[in-house]
Amino acid sequence: MIRRTHTCGECRETHAGQTVSLNGWVNRYRDHGNLIFIDLRDRFGMTQLVFDREQKGGSQALLDAADKLRNEDVIAVTGVVRLRASDPNPKLATGKVEVVVTELEVLGKTQNPPFLPDDTAKLPNEELRLKFRYMDLRRPRMQQILALRHKVYQTTRRYFDENGFLEIETPILYKSTPEGAREFIVPSRNVPGHWYALPQSPQLFKQILMVAGCDRYMQICRCFRDEDPRADRQAEFTQVDLEMSFVRREHVMDMMEGYVRRLWKDVAGVDVPPIQKMTYREAMERFGIDRPDTRYGLEIRDISDVAAKMELGFFKEALAKGADRPKFNSKRGVVKAIRVPGGGGAEKLTRKLTDGYNEFVRSFGAGGCAVVKLNAQGMFETGIAKFVEPVKTELTAALGLQPGDTVLFVADAYAVCTKALGELRQKVARDIGVVPKPGAEGGPWNFLIVIDFPMFERDKETNRWVAMHHPFTAPRDDQAEAFVKADVDDEVTIESIVSAGYDIVLNGQEIAGGSIRIHDPAVQGKVFQLLGMTPEQAKEKFSFLLEALSYGAPPHGGIAFGLDRLVMNFAGTENIRDVMAFPKTQIGADLMTGAPGFVTPDQLAEVHLKSTWTPPPASPGGG
């Protein structure tokens, strides 16, 4: 084989007159009679080749061999670099030169490809791209994303190495533990009836490493959650996982902010300014979600005081709910509103759209969405205008209304109202076109660190307490005593306990989440009690962690970044499958390999299993 001396993205004007050898794929073929032009591609770029029998080293035999080449054949060539006399290609880094071929070796012929890996052509459907992923990955765009992901890995390892972290691997075959999401389970061949689980995260092991004195741990790890995939989520994903000993919340957040700044500087060439911190309560009050997108306005306002003066039945019904409960209690009734500015999108809110918002908020448990518009003359019209007019001055002051604005109202219990308006805010932003689309270079970059989350929330289906982050999150320092003393049946107090958790949010997407952990066995036991576990159940599930905490555990905390989501932002894509080399479909299928697939009865017997699945009956006619 002709040995490569240069890549296809390397030759420049300074190489003119030099003899070089290139290897790669035929990207494009052009026959001009006595001249044949071929664009040769590898992951580094593209170089134009010229086969010319009139040039030194050329021959009819060489021209005939080139004439048989087709797109995606793999070849090796040797030739002389020369400046392109005409038609330089400004889109290519090699566009001012070409290689006049004197020697050709065909390394691999191709069958007719299912599609051509050409970024300039229309992409085939995603199913075909995933089935022939090795073809899709040849596209320059996909090669760039793979290189981008590699750069994220390298910057990550350098930053944490410089800050004293040890990179330590944790097990993939794990013990099943109730951490929130559904687990993938693996039968044990050696212990009949027993199972491993694939880790949702290395959470317990990284805490064990802190007890073991490792002080600072990091890992770029694989995690597994048996959840339905979506645009930004796959069942198998990658985390940048961290843990630190002898720290408080501020220390971890400072370290993570430093990582974000280094990463964005190295990968995107962007200087990230100091990242604003926002409490969970402020985020919920202003945006209705704990990962707010702050690139646009449409902020939510609580107008309960004004609404109480309106003679509107469903407002009064809502405000009567949980009136004796504290402010911000999930069951206390409120009325909230979003102002959509005139000239800033309100003119795009058609009657059809605003009518549809009723059903939209109902899908989140709210009773409906009331609408009113302030016309150019400063009078309310449509919807609930006649009920709003008597409090016009107060409502205008509360929302900062201007002629041309539209106001959207939701009235219900605090939790329902806040959730519904938080989702509606995002829908309205999309409907009126104020959400920036990610570009090929990502951005804009609106970062936020959200702090002071509640430790617990009620599960809607079971009405049981669940940990908002995970069951190993500690209460905030000033909340610890109140938590330990709280009666497990005191719902108001439990709901008010604030955790030492924190999330990093970018453009409305959570890119990292973490917390200070519980290192006191008594506090951990109280958490398990609140979550409905008996001491025996807690010991069965977490005996190794509870034992470790009893042998002198340091205060510790950490965080995990979703690496795939980081790369998505840098690549400017909203599809996580674009940034994974071998992703799965929406139903978890690998179309290239055919996974998941059947196994034989003998394989099942080896792990003491028997399948209960039966194939559906064949359709009439054998279809």
Coordinates of C-alpha atoms in Angstrom, one line a residue:
M1 CA 0.0 0.0 0.0
I2 CA 1.2 3.5 -0.8
R3 CA 2.1 5.0 2.6
R4 CA 0.4 8.3 3.4
T5 CA 2.7 11.3 3.8
H6 CA 0.0 14.0 4.2
T7 CA -3.7 14.1 5.0
C8 CA -6.3 15.4 2.6
G9 CA -6.7 18.6 4.6
E10 CA -3.0 19.4 4.8
C11 CA -1.6 20.6 1.5
R12 CA -1.2 24.4 0.9
E13 CA 0.6 26.7 -1.5
T14 CA 3.9 26.1 0.4
H15 CA 3.7 22.4 -0.7
A16 CA 3.8 23.3 -4.4
G17 CA 6.4 21.2 -6.2
Q18 CA 6.5 18.6 -3.5
T19 CA 5.7 14.9 -4.0
V20 CA 3.0 13.7 -1.6
S21 CA 1.0 10.6 -0.9
L22 CA -2.6 10.7 0.2
N23 CA -5.2 8.1 1.2
G24 CA -8.9 8.5 1.4
W25 CA -12.4 8.1 -0.1
V26 CA -13.5 9.3 -3.5
N27 CA -15.9 12.2 -2.7
R28 CA -16.6 13.4 -6.2
Y29 CA -15.7 12.3 -9.8
R30 CA -15.5 14.6 -12.8
D31 CA -14.5 13.4 -16.3
H32 CA -13.2 16.1 -18.7
G33 CA -12.0 13.7 -21.4
N34 CA -8.2 13.7 -21.2
L35 CA -8.5 15.1 -17.7
I36 CA -10.2 13.4 -14.7
F37 CA -10.7 15.4 -11.5
I38 CA -11.4 13.6 -8.2
D39 CA -12.0 15.2 -4.8
L40 CA -10.3 12.9 -2.2
R41 CA -11.7 13.0 1.3
D42 CA -10.5 11.9 4.7
R43 CA -11.5 13.2 8.2
F44 CA -9.0 16.0 7.9
G45 CA -10.4 17.6 4.8
M46 CA -10.5 17.3 1.0
T47 CA -7.9 17.7 -1.8
Q48 CA -8.5 17.9 -5.5
L49 CA -6.6 15.2 -7.6
V50 CA -5.9 15.6 -11.3
F51 CA -5.3 12.6 -13.6
D52 CA -3.6 14.0 -16.8
R53 CA -1.8 11.8 -19.2
E54 CA 0.0 14.8 -20.7
Q55 CA 1.7 15.6 -17.5
K56 CA 5.0 14.0 -16.3
G57 CA 4.2 10.7 -14.8
G58 CA 0.8 10.5 -16.5
S59 CA -0.3 7.7 -18.9
Q60 CA -3.3 6.4 -20.6
A61 CA -3.2 3.4 -18.2
L62 CA -3.4 5.7 -15.2
L63 CA -6.3 7.7 -16.8
D64 CA -8.1 4.4 -17.6
A65 CA -7.7 3.3 -14.0
A66 CA -9.0 6.6 -12.7
D67 CA -12.0 6.4 -15.1
K68 CA -13.2 3.3 -13.2
L69 CA -13.3 5.0 -9.8
R70 CA -16.6 5.9 -8.3
N71 CA -17.8 7.7 -5.2
E72 CA -16.7 6.1 -1.9
D73 CA -14.0 3.9 -3.4
V74 CA -10.9 3.9 -1.1
I75 CA -7.7 4.8 -2.9
A76 CA -4.1 5.7 -2.3
V77 CA -2.3 8.1 -4.6
T78 CA 1.1 9.7 -5.1
G79 CA 1.6 12.9 -7.0
V80 CA 3.0 16.4 -7.2
V81 CA 1.4 19.4 -5.6
R82 CA 0.8 22.4 -7.9
L83 CA -1.1 25.7 -7.6
R84 CA -4.5 25.7 -9.2
A85 CA -4.2 27.8 -12.3
S86 CA -7.9 28.6 -12.3
D87 CA -11.0 28.1 -10.2
P88 CA -9.5 27.9 -6.7
N89 CA -12.1 26.8 -4.2
P90 CA -12.4 29.3 -1.3
K91 CA -14.6 26.9 0.7
L92 CA -11.7 24.4 1.1
A93 CA -8.5 25.0 3.2
T94 CA -6.7 23.1 0.3
G95 CA -8.6 25.0 -2.3
K96 CA -5.6 26.8 -3.9
V97 CA -3.7 23.6 -4.8
E98 CA -4.2 20.3 -6.4
V99 CA -2.3 17.1 -6.7
V100 CA -1.3 15.8 -10.2
V101 CA -1.4 12.0 -9.7
T102 CA 1.5 9.8 -10.9
E103 CA 0.6 6.6 -9.0
L104 CA -2.8 5.1 -8.1
E105 CA -3.7 2.2 -5.9
V106 CA -7.3 1.0 -5.3
L107 CA -7.5 -0.1 -1.7
G108 CA -11.2 -0.9 -1.5
K109 CA -14.1 -0.8 -4.0
T110 CA -17.6 0.1 -2.9
Q111 CA -21.0 -1.3 -3.7
N112 CA -23.7 1.2 -4.7
P113 CA -23.9 3.3 -1.5
P114 CA -27.4 3.7 0.2
F115 CA -26.6 7.5 0.2
L116 CA -23.6 9.7 -0.2
P117 CA -21.9 11.2 2.9
D118 CA -22.1 14.7 1.4
D119 CA -23.0 17.7 3.7
T120 CA -24.1 19.7 0.6
A121 CA -26.7 17.1 -0.4
K122 CA -30.1 16.6 1.1
L123 CA -29.8 14.3 4.1
P124 CA -31.6 10.9 3.9
N125 CA -34.2 10.1 6.7
E126 CA -32.7 9.4 10.1
E127 CA -33.7 5.7 10.0
L128 CA -31.5 5.2 7.0
R129 CA -28.7 7.2 8.5
L130 CA -28.8 5.1 11.7
K131 CA -29.0 1.8 9.8
F132 CA -25.9 2.8 7.7
R133 CA -24.3 4.8 10.5
Y134 CA -20.7 4.1 9.2
M135 CA -21.7 5.9 6.0
D136 CA -23.3 8.8 7.9
L137 CA -20.3 9.2 10.1
R138 CA -18.1 9.8 7.0
R139 CA -19.9 13.1 6.5
P140 CA -17.6 16.1 7.3
R141 CA -20.2 17.5 9.7
M142 CA -20.3 14.2 11.7
Q143 CA -16.5 14.0 11.7
Q144 CA -16.3 17.5 13.0
I145 CA -18.8 16.6 15.8
L146 CA -16.7 13.6 16.8
A147 CA -13.6 15.8 16.9
L148 CA -15.5 18.3 19.0
R149 CA -16.6 15.6 21.4
H150 CA -12.9 14.5 21.7
K151 CA -11.9 18.1 22.5
V152 CA -14.5 18.2 25.3
Y153 CA -13.0 15.0 26.7
Q154 CA -9.4 16.4 26.6
T155 CA -10.2 19.8 28.1
T156 CA -12.2 18.1 30.9
R157 CA -9.4 15.8 31.9
R158 CA -6.8 18.6 31.8
Y159 CA -8.9 20.9 33.9
F160 CA -9.6 18.4 36.7
D161 CA -6.1 17.0 36.7
E162 CA -4.8 20.5 37.2
N163 CA -7.2 20.9 40.2
G164 CA -6.1 17.7 42.0
F165 CA -8.8 15.3 40.9
L166 CA -8.2 11.5 40.5
E167 CA -9.9 9.8 37.6
I168 CA -11.3 6.6 39.0
E169 CA -13.5 4.0 37.3
T170 CA -16.6 2.6 39.1
P171 CA -18.4 -0.6 38.3
I172 CA -20.9 -1.1 35.5
L173 CA -22.4 -4.2 37.1
Y174 CA -24.1 -2.7 40.1
K175 CA -26.7 -3.4 42.8
S176 CA -30.2 -2.3 42.1
T177 CA -31.0 0.8 44.2
P178 CA -34.1 3.0 44.1
E179 CA -32.7 6.2 42.6
G180 CA -35.6 7.4 40.6
A181 CA -35.5 6.1 37.1
R182 CA -36.2 2.6 35.9
E183 CA -33.0 0.5 35.8
F184 CA -31.6 -2.0 33.3
I185 CA -31.1 -5.3 35.0
V186 CA -28.8 -8.2 34.2
P187 CA -29.2 -11.7 35.5
S188 CA -26.4 -13.4 37.4
R189 CA -25.3 -16.8 36.1
N190 CA -23.4 -17.7 39.2
V191 CA -26.1 -16.8 41.8
P192 CA -29.5 -18.0 40.5
G193 CA -32.4 -15.6 41.0
H194 CA -30.1 -12.7 41.6
W195 CA -29.6 -9.6 39.5
Y196 CA -27.2 -6.8 38.7
A197 CA -28.3 -3.4 37.6
L198 CA -26.5 -1.1 35.2
P199 CA -25.8 2.2 37.1
Q200 CA -28.1 5.2 36.6
S201 CA -25.0 7.1 37.8
P202 CA -22.0 6.3 40.0
Q203 CA -23.6 8.3 42.9
L204 CA -23.1 5.8 45.7
F205 CA -19.6 4.8 44.6
K206 CA -18.3 8.4 44.4
Q207 CA -19.6 9.0 48.0
I208 CA -17.8 5.8 49.0
L209 CA -14.6 7.1 47.4
M210 CA -14.9 10.2 49.6
V211 CA -15.2 8.1 52.7
A212 CA -12.2 6.2 51.4
G213 CA -10.1 9.4 51.5
C214 CA -9.7 10.0 47.8
D215 CA -10.7 13.7 48.4
R216 CA -11.3 14.6 44.7
Y217 CA -12.7 12.2 42.2
M218 CA -13.7 12.6 38.5
Q219 CA -14.8 10.2 35.8
I220 CA -16.2 10.4 32.3
C221 CA -18.6 7.6 32.8
R222 CA -21.4 5.7 31.0
C223 CA -24.8 5.8 32.7
F224 CA -28.0 3.8 32.0
R225 CA -31.7 4.7 32.6
D226 CA -34.5 2.7 31.1
E227 CA -36.4 5.7 30.1
D228 CA -38.1 6.5 26.8
P229 CA -35.6 8.5 24.6
R230 CA -36.4 12.0 23.4
A231 CA -34.6 14.7 21.4
D232 CA -32.1 15.4 24.2
R233 CA -32.1 12.1 26.1
Q234 CA -30.9 8.6 25.4
A235 CA -31.2 5.5 27.7
E236 CA -27.4 5.2 27.5
F237 CA -25.5 8.4 28.0
T238 CA -22.3 9.9 29.3
Q239 CA -21.6 12.1 32.4
V240 CA -18.7 14.1 33.6
D241 CA -19.0 13.0 37.2
L242 CA -17.3 14.8 40.1
E243 CA -17.0 14.6 43.9
M244 CA -15.0 16.7 46.5
S245 CA -14.3 16.2 50.2
F246 CA -14.2 18.9 52.9
V247 CA -16.3 21.4 50.9
R248 CA -19.4 23.5 51.2
R249 CA -21.7 24.3 48.4
E250 CA -19.8 27.4 47.4
H251 CA -16.6 25.5 46.8
V252 CA -18.2 23.0 44.5
M253 CA -20.0 25.7 42.5
D254 CA -16.8 27.8 42.1
M255 CA -15.0 24.7 40.8
M256 CA -17.7 23.9 38.3
E257 CA -18.0 27.5 37.2
G258 CA -14.3 27.4 36.5
Y259 CA -14.8 24.2 34.4
V260 CA -17.5 25.9 32.4
R261 CA -15.3 28.9 31.7
R262 CA -12.4 26.7 30.6
L263 CA -14.5 24.5 28.5
W264 CA -16.2 27.3 26.6
K265 CA -12.9 29.1 26.1
D266 CA -11.1 26.0 24.8
V267 CA -13.9 24.6 22.7
A268 CA -15.9 27.7 21.6
G269 CA -13.4 30.5 22.0
V270 CA -15.9 32.3 24.3
D271 CA -15.2 34.1 27.5
V272 CA -18.0 33.2 29.9
P273 CA -18.8 36.1 32.3
P274 CA -19.5 35.4 36.0
I275 CA -22.5 33.1 36.1
Q276 CA -25.6 34.5 37.8
K277 CA -27.1 32.6 40.7
M278 CA -30.9 32.4 41.1
T279 CA -32.9 30.6 43.8
Y280 CA -35.3 27.9 42.9
R281 CA -38.2 30.1 44.3
E282 CA -37.2 33.1 42.1
A283 CA -36.9 30.8 39.0
M284 CA -40.4 29.3 39.7
E285 CA -41.9 32.7 40.4
R286 CA -40.5 34.4 37.3
F287 CA -40.4 31.6 34.8
G288 CA -42.5 28.7 36.2
I289 CA -39.6 26.2 35.8
D290 CA -36.4 25.4 37.6
R291 CA -34.3 25.5 34.4
P292 CA -35.4 28.8 32.9
D293 CA -34.5 30.0 29.5
T294 CA -33.5 33.6 30.1
R295 CA -32.8 34.5 26.5
Y296 CA -36.3 36.1 26.2
G297 CA -38.8 37.8 28.5
L298 CA -42.4 36.7 28.9
E299 CA -41.9 36.5 32.7
I300 CA -44.7 35.3 34.9
R301 CA -46.3 37.6 37.5
D302 CA -48.4 36.7 40.5
I303 CA -51.4 39.0 40.4
S304 CA -53.5 37.3 43.1
D305 CA -54.0 40.6 45.0
V306 CA -55.5 42.2 41.9
A307 CA -57.4 39.1 40.8
A308 CA -59.1 39.0 44.2
K309 CA -60.9 42.3 43.3
M310 CA -62.3 40.9 40.1
E311 CA -65.8 39.5 40.0
L312 CA -64.7 36.4 38.2
G313 CA -65.9 33.0 39.5
F314 CA -62.9 30.8 38.6
F315 CA -60.4 33.3 40.0
K316 CA -62.3 33.4 43.3
E317 CA -62.5 29.6 43.4
A318 CA -58.8 29.3 42.8
L319 CA -57.9 31.9 45.5
A320 CA -60.1 30.0 48.0
K321 CA -57.9 26.9 47.7
G322 CA -55.5 26.4 50.7
A323 CA -56.0 30.0 51.8
D324 CA -54.7 29.1 55.3
R325 CA -51.4 27.8 53.9
P326 CA -48.2 29.7 53.7
K327 CA -47.2 31.7 50.6
F328 CA -45.6 29.4 47.9
N329 CA -47.2 26.3 49.4
S330 CA -48.0 23.9 46.6
K331 CA -51.8 23.8 47.5
R332 CA -52.4 27.5 48.1
G333 CA -54.5 29.1 45.4
V334 CA -53.0 31.8 43.1
V335 CA -53.7 33.7 39.9
K336 CA -50.7 34.3 37.6
A337 CA -50.3 36.0 34.3
I338 CA -47.9 36.5 31.4
R339 CA -47.7 39.8 29.4
V340 CA -47.0 39.3 25.8
P341 CA -45.7 42.7 24.5
G342 CA -47.4 44.2 21.5
G343 CA -44.8 44.5 18.7
G344 CA -42.8 41.9 20.5
G345 CA -45.0 39.0 19.4
A346 CA -48.5 39.7 20.6
E347 CA -49.6 40.6 17.1
K348 CA -48.8 36.9 16.1
L349 CA -51.2 35.5 18.7
T350 CA -54.1 34.6 16.6
R351 CA -57.5 33.6 18.1
K352 CA -56.8 30.0 17.0
L353 CA -53.5 30.0 19.0
T354 CA -55.0 31.6 22.2
D355 CA -58.0 29.3 22.1
G356 CA -55.6 26.3 21.9
Y357 CA -53.9 27.5 25.1
N358 CA -56.9 26.4 27.1
E359 CA -56.4 22.8 26.2
F360 CA -52.6 23.1 26.5
V361 CA -52.7 24.2 30.2
R362 CA -55.4 21.7 31.0
S363 CA -52.9 19.0 30.0
F364 CA -50.9 20.2 33.1
G365 CA -53.8 20.1 35.4
A366 CA -55.0 23.7 35.2
G367 CA -58.6 24.6 34.5
G368 CA -57.9 26.8 31.5
C369 CA -56.2 29.9 30.2
A370 CA -58.1 33.3 30.2
V371 CA -57.0 35.9 27.6
V372 CA -57.4 39.7 27.4
K373 CA -55.9 42.2 25.0
L374 CA -55.2 45.9 25.5
N375 CA -56.0 47.7 22.2
A376 CA -54.4 50.7 20.7
Q377 CA -56.9 53.0 22.4
G378 CA -55.9 51.6 25.8
M379 CA -59.2 49.6 26.3
F380 CA -59.3 45.9 27.2
E381 CA -61.0 43.7 24.6
T382 CA -61.8 40.0 24.0
G383 CA -61.9 37.2 26.6
I384 CA -62.5 38.4 30.1
A385 CA -62.2 42.1 29.2
K386 CA -65.4 43.2 31.1
F387 CA -64.0 41.6 34.4
V388 CA -60.6 43.2 34.0
E389 CA -61.7 46.7 33.1
P390 CA -62.6 47.7 36.8
V391 CA -59.0 46.9 37.9
K392 CA -57.4 48.3 34.8
T393 CA -55.1 50.7 36.7
E394 CA -53.9 48.1 39.1
L395 CA -53.4 45.4 36.5
T396 CA -51.5 47.8 34.2
A397 CA -49.2 48.8 37.0
A398 CA -48.6 45.1 38.1
L399 CA -47.8 43.9 34.6
G400 CA -46.4 47.1 33.1
L401 CA -49.0 46.9 30.3
Q402 CA -48.8 48.9 27.1
P403 CA -51.3 49.3 24.2
G404 CA -51.1 46.3 21.9
D405 CA -50.2 43.8 24.7
T406 CA -51.9 40.5 25.3
V407 CA -52.3 39.0 28.8
L408 CA -52.6 35.3 29.5
F409 CA -54.0 34.2 32.9
V410 CA -54.1 30.9 34.8
A411 CA -55.7 30.4 38.2
D412 CA -55.3 27.3 40.3
A413 CA -53.2 25.8 43.2
Y414 CA -49.7 27.2 43.3
A415 CA -48.0 24.1 42.0
V416 CA -50.5 23.5 39.2
C417 CA -50.6 27.2 38.1
T418 CA -46.9 27.6 38.2
K419 CA -46.2 24.5 36.2
A420 CA -48.9 25.3 33.6
L421 CA -47.7 28.8 33.0
G422 CA -44.1 27.7 32.9
E423 CA -44.9 25.4 30.1
L424 CA -47.2 27.9 28.4
R425 CA -44.4 30.6 28.5
Q426 CA -42.2 28.3 26.5
K427 CA -44.9 27.5 24.0
V428 CA -45.8 31.1 23.5
A429 CA -42.1 31.9 22.9
R430 CA -42.0 29.3 20.2
D431 CA -45.3 30.4 18.7
I432 CA -44.2 34.1 18.4
G433 CA -40.6 33.2 17.3
V434 CA -38.5 34.7 20.1
V435 CA -36.5 31.5 21.0
P436 CA -33.1 31.8 19.3
K437 CA -32.3 28.8 17.1
P438 CA -28.9 27.1 17.7
G439 CA -26.4 27.9 15.0
A440 CA -23.6 25.8 13.6
E441 CA -21.3 27.3 16.2
G442 CA -23.8 27.2 19.1
G443 CA -24.8 30.2 21.3
P444 CA -26.0 32.5 22.5
W445 CA -24.9 31.3 25.9
N446 CA -27.2 32.3 28.9
F447 CA -25.9 30.4 31.9
L448 CA -27.5 30.3 35.3
I449 CA -26.8 28.4 38.6
V450 CA -30.1 27.6 40.3
I451 CA -29.8 27.0 44.1
D452 CA -32.0 26.4 47.2
F453 CA -34.2 23.7 45.8
P454 CA -36.8 22.1 48.1
M455 CA -35.5 18.8 49.4
F456 CA -38.8 17.0 48.8
E457 CA -41.8 17.1 46.6
R458 CA -45.0 15.1 46.4
D459 CA -45.3 12.5 43.7
K460 CA -48.5 13.2 41.8
E461 CA -49.4 9.5 41.3
T462 CA -48.6 8.1 44.7
N463 CA -48.9 11.3 46.8
R464 CA -45.7 10.1 48.6
W465 CA -42.6 12.3 49.3
V466 CA -39.8 11.9 46.8
A467 CA -36.4 13.6 46.8
M468 CA -36.2 16.4 44.3
H469 CA -32.6 15.7 43.5
H470 CA -31.8 12.3 45.0
P471 CA -32.1 10.8 48.5
F472 CA -28.4 11.6 49.4
T473 CA -28.8 15.3 49.1
A474 CA -28.2 17.2 52.3
P475 CA -30.4 20.0 53.7
R476 CA -28.8 23.5 53.5
D477 CA -26.7 24.2 56.5
D478 CA -29.3 26.5 58.2
Q479 CA -32.1 24.0 57.5
A480 CA -30.4 20.9 59.0
E481 CA -31.7 21.3 62.5
A482 CA -35.3 22.0 61.4
F483 CA -35.2 18.9 59.2
V484 CA -34.0 16.6 61.9
K485 CA -36.7 17.8 64.3
A486 CA -39.5 17.9 61.8
D487 CA -42.4 15.4 62.2
V488 CA -42.7 13.2 59.1
D489 CA -46.4 14.1 59.1
D490 CA -45.8 17.8 59.2
E491 CA -46.4 18.5 55.5
V492 CA -46.0 22.2 55.6
T493 CA -42.6 22.0 57.3
I494 CA -41.3 19.2 55.2
E495 CA -42.2 21.1 52.0
S496 CA -40.4 24.2 53.2
I497 CA -37.0 22.4 53.9
V498 CA -34.4 23.7 51.5
S499 CA -31.6 21.5 50.2
A500 CA -28.0 22.2 49.4
G501 CA -28.5 21.2 45.8
Y502 CA -27.6 23.2 42.7
D503 CA -28.1 22.9 39.0
I504 CA -26.3 24.6 36.1
V505 CA -28.7 25.7 33.4
L506 CA -27.8 26.8 29.9
N507 CA -30.5 28.3 27.6
G508 CA -33.3 26.6 29.4
Q509 CA -31.5 23.2 29.5
E510 CA -30.1 21.6 32.6
I511 CA -26.5 20.7 31.8
A512 CA -25.4 19.8 35.3
G513 CA -26.9 18.9 38.6
G514 CA -25.4 18.2 42.0
S515 CA -25.5 18.8 45.8
I516 CA -23.7 18.6 49.1
R517 CA -24.3 15.1 50.3
I518 CA -25.5 13.7 53.6
H519 CA -22.5 12.5 55.7
D520 CA -24.5 12.0 58.9
P521 CA -26.1 8.5 59.2
A522 CA -28.9 10.0 61.3
V523 CA -29.9 12.5 58.7
Q524 CA -29.7 9.9 56.0
G525 CA -31.9 7.6 58.0
K526 CA -34.5 10.5 58.4
V527 CA -34.5 10.9 54.6
F528 CA -35.2 7.2 54.1
Q529 CA -38.0 7.4 56.6
L530 CA -39.6 10.3 54.8
L531 CA -39.4 8.4 51.5
G532 CA -41.4 5.6 53.1
M533 CA -38.5 3.1 53.7
T534 CA -38.3 1.1 56.9
P535 CA -34.9 0.8 58.6
E536 CA -34.8 -2.7 57.3
Q537 CA -35.6 -1.7 53.7
A538 CA -33.0 1.1 53.8
K539 CA -30.4 -1.4 55.1
E540 CA -31.3 -3.9 52.4
K541 CA -30.9 -1.3 49.7
F542 CA -28.1 0.8 51.0
S543 CA -26.3 -1.2 53.7
F544 CA -22.8 -0.6 52.3
L545 CA -23.3 3.2 52.1
L546 CA -24.8 3.4 55.6
E547 CA -22.0 1.3 57.0
A548 CA -19.4 3.5 55.2
L549 CA -21.0 6.7 56.6
S550 CA -20.7 5.3 60.1
Y551 CA -16.9 4.9 59.9
G552 CA -16.0 8.6 59.7
A553 CA -17.3 10.3 56.6
P554 CA -16.0 13.8 55.6
P555 CA -18.4 16.5 54.4
H556 CA -18.6 16.1 50.7
G557 CA -20.4 17.2 47.6
G558 CA -20.3 16.9 43.8
I559 CA -22.0 17.4 40.5
A560 CA -22.5 15.6 37.2
F561 CA -22.5 17.3 33.8
G562 CA -24.4 15.7 30.9
L563 CA -21.5 15.4 28.4
D564 CA -23.8 14.7 25.4
R565 CA -25.8 17.9 26.1
L566 CA -22.6 19.9 26.4
V567 CA -21.5 18.7 22.9
M568 CA -25.0 19.4 21.6
N569 CA -24.7 23.0 22.6
F570 CA -21.2 23.4 21.0
A571 CA -22.4 21.6 17.8
G572 CA -25.6 23.7 17.6
T573 CA -27.9 20.8 17.3
E574 CA -31.1 19.9 19.2
N575 CA -30.8 16.2 18.5
I576 CA -28.7 14.2 20.9
R577 CA -28.3 11.4 18.3
D578 CA -26.2 13.8 16.3
V579 CA -23.5 13.9 18.9
M580 CA -23.3 10.2 19.7
A581 CA -21.3 7.9 17.4
F582 CA -23.8 5.0 17.7
P583 CA -27.1 6.2 19.1
K584 CA -30.4 4.4 19.4
T585 CA -33.8 5.2 18.0
Q586 CA -36.9 6.5 19.9
I587 CA -37.7 2.9 20.9
G588 CA -34.2 2.1 22.0
A589 CA -33.2 0.1 18.8
D590 CA -29.8 0.0 17.2
L591 CA -30.7 -0.2 13.5
M592 CA -27.1 -0.9 12.4
T593 CA -26.5 -4.0 14.6
G594 CA -30.2 -5.1 15.1
A595 CA -30.1 -4.7 18.9
P596 CA -32.1 -5.6 20.9
G597 CA -32.3 -9.1 19.5
F598 CA -33.3 -12.6 20.5
V599 CA -31.2 -15.0 22.5
T600 CA -31.3 -18.7 22.4
P601 CA -33.1 -20.9 25.0
D602 CA -29.7 -22.2 26.0
Q603 CA -28.5 -18.7 26.7
L604 CA -31.5 -18.1 28.9
A605 CA -31.1 -21.4 30.7
E606 CA -27.5 -20.4 31.6
V607 CA -28.8 -17.5 33.6
H608 CA -31.7 -19.5 35.0
L609 CA -34.4 -17.8 32.9
K610 CA -37.2 -18.8 30.6
S611 CA -38.9 -16.4 28.3
T612 CA -42.7 -15.9 28.7
W613 CA -43.0 -13.9 25.5
T614 CA -44.9 -15.3 22.7
P615 CA -44.9 -13.9 19.2
P616 CA -48.2 -12.4 17.9
P617 CA -50.3 -14.6 15.6
A618 CA -49.5 -14.2 11.9
S619 CA -51.8 -12.0 9.9
P620 CA -54.1 -13.7 7.3
G621 CA -52.3 -14.3 4.1
G622 CA -48.9 -14.8 5.9
G623 CA -48.2 -11.0 6.1

